[in-house]
Tab-separated table of C-alpha atoms and ligand atoms in Angstrom:
chain	number	residue	atom	x	y	z
A	46	MET	CA	12.145	-16.637	18.497
A	47	ARG	CA	14.623	-16.082	15.628
A	48	ILE	CA	13.176	-14.521	12.440
A	49	ASP	CA	15.101	-14.111	9.265
A	50	VAL	CA	13.743	-12.211	6.283
A	51	VAL	CA	15.195	-12.432	2.713
A	52	THR	CA	14.148	-9.571	0.341
A	53	ILE	CA	15.477	-7.261	-2.331
A	54	PHE	CA	14.100	-4.228	-0.327
A	55	PRO	CA	15.592	-4.730	3.163
A	56	ASP	CA	14.761	-1.213	4.148
A	57	TYR	CA	11.035	-2.022	3.633
A	58	LEU	CA	11.350	-4.120	6.750
A	59	ALA	CA	12.716	-1.125	8.892
A	60	PRO	CA	9.312	-0.665	10.735
A	61	LEU	CA	9.742	-3.990	12.386
A	62	ARG	CA	12.243	-2.353	14.676
A	63	GLU	CA	9.889	0.307	15.891
A	64	ALA	CA	7.528	0.550	18.942
A	65	LEU	CA	6.298	-2.671	20.590
A	66	LEU	CA	8.238	-5.141	18.327
A	67	GLY	CA	11.348	-2.849	18.617
A	68	LYS	CA	11.003	-3.208	22.314
A	69	ALA	CA	10.683	-7.083	22.095
A	70	ILE	CA	13.795	-7.014	20.029
A	71	ASP	CA	15.649	-4.945	22.508
A	72	ARG	CA	14.513	-7.191	25.293
A	73	GLY	CA	15.657	-10.214	23.596
A	74	LEU	CA	12.111	-11.774	23.122
A	75	LEU	CA	12.660	-11.738	19.395
A	76	GLU	CA	15.786	-11.544	17.016
A	77	VAL	CA	15.166	-10.280	13.497
A	78	ALA	CA	17.801	-10.393	10.819
A	79	VAL	CA	17.021	-9.064	7.321
A	80	HIS	CA	19.041	-10.177	4.344
A	81	ASP	CA	19.415	-8.467	0.872
A	82	LEU	CA	18.881	-11.171	-1.742
A	83	ARG	CA	21.160	-9.437	-4.048
A	84	GLY	CA	23.990	-10.444	-1.917
A	85	TRP	CA	23.556	-13.883	-3.649
A	86	THR	CA	23.507	-12.759	-7.083
A	87	HIS	CA	26.150	-13.945	-9.575
A	88	ASP	CA	26.387	-11.334	-12.214
A	89	VAL	CA	27.495	-7.655	-12.498
A	90	HIS	CA	23.933	-6.711	-12.832
A	91	LYS	CA	23.032	-8.455	-9.759
A	92	ALA	CA	19.961	-9.902	-11.707
A	93	VAL	CA	17.272	-11.653	-9.570
A	94	ASP	CA	14.613	-12.270	-12.106
A	95	ASP	CA	14.273	-13.520	-15.764
A	96	SER	CA	11.335	-14.024	-18.158
A	97	PRO	CA	8.776	-16.737	-17.583
A	98	TYR	CA	8.857	-20.164	-19.360
A	99	GLY	CA	5.568	-20.546	-21.300
A	100	GLY	CA	5.548	-16.893	-21.885
A	101	GLY	CA	3.215	-14.469	-20.345
A	102	PRO	CA	3.576	-10.973	-18.674
A	103	GLY	CA	5.989	-10.186	-15.975
A	104	MET	CA	9.084	-11.799	-14.518
A	105	VAL	CA	9.972	-14.720	-12.301
A	106	MET	CA	12.590	-14.618	-9.585
A	107	LYS	CA	15.607	-16.806	-10.498
A	108	PRO	CA	16.020	-20.111	-8.722
A	109	GLN	CA	19.879	-20.069	-8.448
A	110	VAL	CA	19.898	-16.821	-6.488
A	111	TRP	CA	17.116	-17.847	-4.143
A	112	GLY	CA	18.739	-21.340	-3.744
A	113	ASP	CA	22.017	-19.939	-2.602
A	114	ALA	CA	20.342	-17.455	-0.290
A	115	LEU	CA	18.134	-20.013	1.472
A	116	ASP	CA	21.085	-22.401	1.833
A	117	ALA	CA	22.979	-19.674	3.680
A	118	VAL	CA	20.289	-18.257	5.674
A	119	CYS	CA	18.643	-21.633	6.592
A	120	ALA	CA	21.883	-23.422	7.407
A	121	SER	CA	21.384	-25.235	10.636
A	122	PRO	CA	23.446	-25.238	12.765
A	123	GLY	CA	24.586	-21.775	11.303
A	124	ALA	CA	24.828	-18.148	12.001
A	125	GLY	CA	21.149	-17.561	12.192
A	126	ALA	CA	20.087	-20.848	13.639
A	127	PRO	CA	18.643	-20.395	17.326
A	128	GLN	CA	21.344	-21.715	19.787
A	129	ASP	CA	21.688	-25.520	20.688
A	130	THR	CA	19.498	-26.594	17.740
A	131	ASP	CA	20.242	-28.159	14.502
A	132	THR	CA	16.478	-28.076	13.731
A	133	PRO	CA	15.802	-26.376	10.424
A	134	PRO	CA	13.597	-23.247	10.285
A	135	ARG	CA	10.045	-23.181	8.989
A	136	LEU	CA	10.114	-21.327	5.572
A	137	VAL	CA	7.201	-18.947	5.125
A	138	VAL	CA	6.666	-17.579	1.475
A	139	PRO	CA	3.815	-14.939	1.285
A	140	THR	CA	1.982	-15.356	-2.054
A	141	PRO	CA	-1.539	-14.501	-3.318
A	142	SER	CA	-1.872	-18.167	-4.070
A	143	GLY	CA	-1.004	-19.316	-0.551
A	144	ARG	CA	-3.218	-20.907	2.210
A	145	PRO	CA	-5.032	-18.150	4.315
A	146	PHE	CA	-2.936	-16.764	7.046
A	147	THR	CA	-5.410	-16.643	10.081
A	148	GLN	CA	-5.063	-16.192	13.704
A	149	ALA	CA	-4.932	-19.915	14.081
A	150	VAL	CA	-1.783	-19.910	11.837
A	151	ALA	CA	-0.411	-16.947	13.784
A	152	GLU	CA	-0.826	-19.103	16.962
A	153	GLU	CA	0.933	-22.122	15.177
A	154	TYR	CA	3.799	-19.943	14.150
A	155	ALA	CA	4.224	-18.531	17.761
A	156	GLU	CA	5.346	-21.881	18.810
A	157	GLU	CA	8.228	-22.035	16.174
A	158	PRO	CA	11.671	-21.275	17.482
A	159	TRP	CA	12.758	-20.081	13.918
A	160	LEU	CA	10.964	-18.726	10.969
A	161	VAL	CA	12.533	-17.647	7.651
A	162	PHE	CA	10.429	-15.411	5.394
A	163	ALA	CA	11.081	-15.328	1.678
A	164	CYS	CA	9.792	-12.049	0.039
A	165	GLY	CA	8.784	-12.621	-3.520
A	166	ARG	CA	8.399	-9.769	-6.052
A	167	TYR	CA	7.361	-9.648	-9.639
A	168	GLU	CA	5.104	-12.757	-10.624
A	169	GLY	CA	6.778	-14.676	-7.852
A	170	ILE	CA	9.646	-17.082	-7.133
A	171	ASP	CA	10.468	-20.014	-9.444
A	172	GLN	CA	8.500	-22.954	-7.962
A	173	ARG	CA	11.600	-25.228	-7.779
A	174	VAL	CA	12.991	-22.990	-4.945
A	175	ILE	CA	10.057	-23.910	-2.735
A	176	ASP	CA	10.050	-27.535	-3.974
A	177	ASP	CA	13.766	-27.920	-3.273
A	178	ALA	CA	13.569	-26.305	0.182
A	179	ALA	CA	10.587	-28.518	1.155
A	180	ARG	CA	13.066	-31.381	0.847
A	181	ARG	CA	14.889	-30.025	3.809
A	182	MET	CA	12.548	-28.038	5.994
A	183	PRO	CA	8.771	-27.379	6.432
A	184	VAL	CA	7.520	-24.707	3.878
A	185	ASP	CA	4.343	-22.684	4.045
A	186	GLU	CA	3.013	-20.684	1.118
A	187	VAL	CA	0.451	-18.113	2.815
A	188	SER	CA	-1.588	-15.396	1.697
A	189	ILE	CA	-2.784	-12.544	4.228
A	190	GLY	CA	-5.988	-11.901	2.087
A	191	ASP	CA	-7.735	-12.338	-1.212
A	192	TYR	CA	-6.048	-9.302	-2.943
A	193	VAL	CA	-2.613	-8.976	-4.535
A	194	LEU	CA	0.270	-6.840	-3.203
A	195	VAL	CA	3.389	-5.923	-5.218
A	196	GLY	CA	5.606	-8.024	-3.063
A	197	GLY	CA	5.775	-10.217	-0.032
A	198	GLU	CA	7.396	-7.679	2.309
A	199	VAL	CA	4.147	-6.041	3.532
A	200	ALA	CA	2.699	-9.484	3.999
A	201	VAL	CA	5.834	-10.352	6.060
A	202	MET	CA	5.295	-7.281	8.479
A	203	VAL	CA	1.648	-8.269	8.783
A	204	ILE	CA	2.530	-11.871	9.574
A	205	VAL	CA	5.501	-11.051	11.936
A	206	GLU	CA	3.260	-8.488	13.903
A	207	ALA	CA	0.528	-11.019	14.370
A	208	VAL	CA	2.931	-13.685	15.574
A	209	ALA	CA	5.307	-11.471	17.730
A	210	ARG	CA	2.318	-10.047	19.724
A	211	LEU	CA	1.580	-13.720	20.863
A	212	LEU	CA	4.952	-14.367	22.271
A	213	PRO	CA	5.223	-14.328	26.088
A	214	GLY	CA	6.309	-10.872	27.459
A	215	VAL	CA	5.656	-8.937	24.326
A	216	LEU	CA	2.295	-7.477	25.171
A	217	GLY	CA	2.031	-5.555	28.337
A	218	ASN	CA	-1.101	-7.342	29.462
A	219	PRO	CA	-1.197	-11.044	28.155
A	220	ALA	CA	-4.940	-11.175	28.934
A	221	SER	CA	-5.716	-8.763	26.088
A	222	ALA	CA	-4.558	-11.360	23.305
A	223	LYS	CA	-7.021	-13.819	25.007
A	224	GLN	CA	-10.048	-11.572	24.333
A	225	ASP	CA	-9.027	-10.735	20.716
A	226	SER	CA	-11.338	-11.333	17.833
A	227	PHE	CA	-10.935	-15.024	16.501
A	228	SER	CA	-9.638	-16.030	19.901
A	229	ALA	CA	-10.709	-19.311	21.510
A	230	SER	CA	-12.239	-17.587	24.600
A	231	LEU	CA	-14.491	-15.688	22.180
A	232	SER	CA	-15.232	-18.980	20.278
A	233	GLY	CA	-13.772	-17.485	17.097
A	234	LEU	CA	-16.126	-14.538	17.017
A	235	LEU	CA	-15.451	-11.037	16.297
A	236	GLU	CA	-14.836	-8.634	19.279
A	237	GLY	CA	-17.812	-6.311	20.035
A	238	PRO	CA	-17.601	-2.624	20.576
A	239	SER	CA	-15.373	-0.823	23.106
A	240	TYR	CA	-15.846	2.304	24.971
A	241	THR	CA	-13.925	4.696	27.365
A	242	ARG	CA	-14.588	8.159	29.151
A	243	PRO	CA	-16.509	10.281	28.846
A	244	GLU	CA	-19.819	8.710	29.643
A	245	VAL	CA	-21.457	10.908	27.023
A	246	TRP	CA	-19.724	12.166	24.024
A	247	ARG	CA	-21.509	14.287	21.266
A	248	ASP	CA	-24.730	13.133	22.723
A	249	LEU	CA	-23.609	9.445	22.425
A	250	ALA	CA	-23.739	7.471	25.649
A	251	VAL	CA	-21.900	4.466	26.832
A	252	PRO	CA	-24.215	1.492	27.156
A	253	ASP	CA	-25.549	1.355	30.824
A	254	VAL	CA	-24.569	-2.153	31.501
A	255	LEU	CA	-20.866	-1.273	31.055
A	256	ARG	CA	-21.137	1.126	33.960
A	257	SER	CA	-23.347	-1.248	36.189
A	258	GLY	CA	-20.539	-3.202	37.860
A	259	ASN	CA	-22.540	-6.323	37.215
A	260	HIS	CA	-19.828	-8.409	35.771
A	261	ALA	CA	-22.107	-11.420	34.670
A	262	ALA	CA	-24.247	-8.806	32.872
A	263	ILE	CA	-21.200	-7.239	31.303
A	264	GLU	CA	-19.856	-10.453	30.127
A	265	ARG	CA	-23.309	-11.526	28.605
A	266	TRP	CA	-23.603	-8.148	26.716
A	267	ARG	CA	-20.022	-8.440	25.463
A	268	ARG	CA	-20.875	-11.929	24.147
A	269	ASP	CA	-24.223	-10.693	22.703
A	270	THR	CA	-22.597	-7.733	20.850
A	271	ALA	CA	-19.762	-10.133	19.611
A	272	LEU	CA	-22.404	-12.489	18.319
A	273	GLU	CA	-24.478	-9.785	16.560
A	274	ARG	CA	-21.385	-8.197	15.014
A	275	THR	CA	-20.275	-11.502	13.836
A	276	PHE	CA	-23.573	-12.437	12.341
A	277	ALA	CA	-23.781	-8.964	10.619
A	278	ARG	CA	-20.118	-8.825	9.273
A	279	ARG	CA	-18.775	-12.488	9.135
A	280	PRO	CA	-21.600	-15.009	9.302
A	281	GLU	CA	-19.493	-17.777	8.066
A	282	LEU	CA	-17.458	-17.582	11.500
A	283	LEU	CA	-20.531	-18.746	13.250
A	284	ASP	CA	-20.408	-22.036	11.486
A	285	ASP	CA	-17.492	-23.097	13.490
A	286	ALA	CA	-18.169	-21.308	16.748
A	287	GLU	CA	-19.314	-23.349	19.737
A	288	LEU	CA	-22.678	-21.676	20.530
A	289	ASP	CA	-24.944	-22.403	23.645
A	290	ALA	CA	-28.565	-21.959	23.953
A	291	ALA	CA	-28.306	-18.368	25.137
A	292	ASP	CA	-26.052	-17.535	21.973
A	293	ARG	CA	-28.609	-19.063	19.629
A	294	ALA	CA	-31.440	-17.007	21.314
A	295	VAL	CA	-29.469	-13.836	20.614
A	296	LEU	CA	-28.892	-14.823	16.989
A	297	ASP	CA	-32.674	-15.750	16.490
A	298	ARG	CA	-33.842	-12.369	17.946
B	275	LIG	C1	-2.412	-10.788	0.074
B	275	LIG	O1	-1.257	-10.783	-0.766
B	275	LIG	C2	-0.130	-11.277	-0.441
B	275	LIG	O2	-0.174	-11.990	0.559
B	275	LIG	C3	0.988	-11.409	-1.534
B	275	LIG	C4	2.120	-11.798	-1.310
B	275	LIG	C5	2.939	-11.425	-2.501
B	275	LIG	C6	4.064	-11.758	-3.202
B	275	LIG	C7	4.172	-11.152	-4.348
B	275	LIG	C8	5.442	-11.048	-5.417
B	275	LIG	O3	5.443	-12.455	-5.903
B	275	LIG	S1	2.649	-10.299	-4.692
B	275	LIG	C9	1.926	-10.759	-3.260
B	275	LIG	N1	0.808	-10.570	-2.669
């Protein structure tokens, strides 16, 4: 997968090259290029924003600068385009007013050969940039949660990590992604509690069933605790979960 990020703070994306993702890049599983938006400014002050039409607080990012940047970065075929394709990238624009970024969206993005992320700052990017790009490529405005950040960079870090860990070969043990919260094998439920040695720690013991070696009982316990935790913390997830009679018996306890 090829990932391009356009931002006025390229150094903010440096952590993408650390740890697991850094290793995935070194191993060629992932290619990441970060571009400084100011490289496409036209004036001596390198202005990227201007005051909003209609008045109001804050500034809006200029369409001309973003237009030139995305023309260059999203050119297909072009420098960044994955080999042997003239398929345009999917443009992802983090914004508080976007559709929710969920595990399902992460799985959708993990199938894409090429993602370009546009990091907004200030009050956002002139809407015509997104409308113009949508004439040439799929565009997604997404939010990582119901709160507002200062810019899109942190949201891009979250999205890239959630997507990259799903790519084949990135996680040491691919089975672990299968057991994640929100995963299909857990029917979209939250994961239950985990334990490791010692058996007793500060007078708190590991649940006996987990040391029983009875895999059917362990599987049942894990599902029951996932159901209980989901009911307690995120009951709305139960609406879409496929629950059997045993599951419902747990919830009716
Ligand atoms: C959950 O918050 C976000 O996903 C988010 C993305 C962006 C982009 C901003 C600047 O226009 S503020 C902001 N918040």
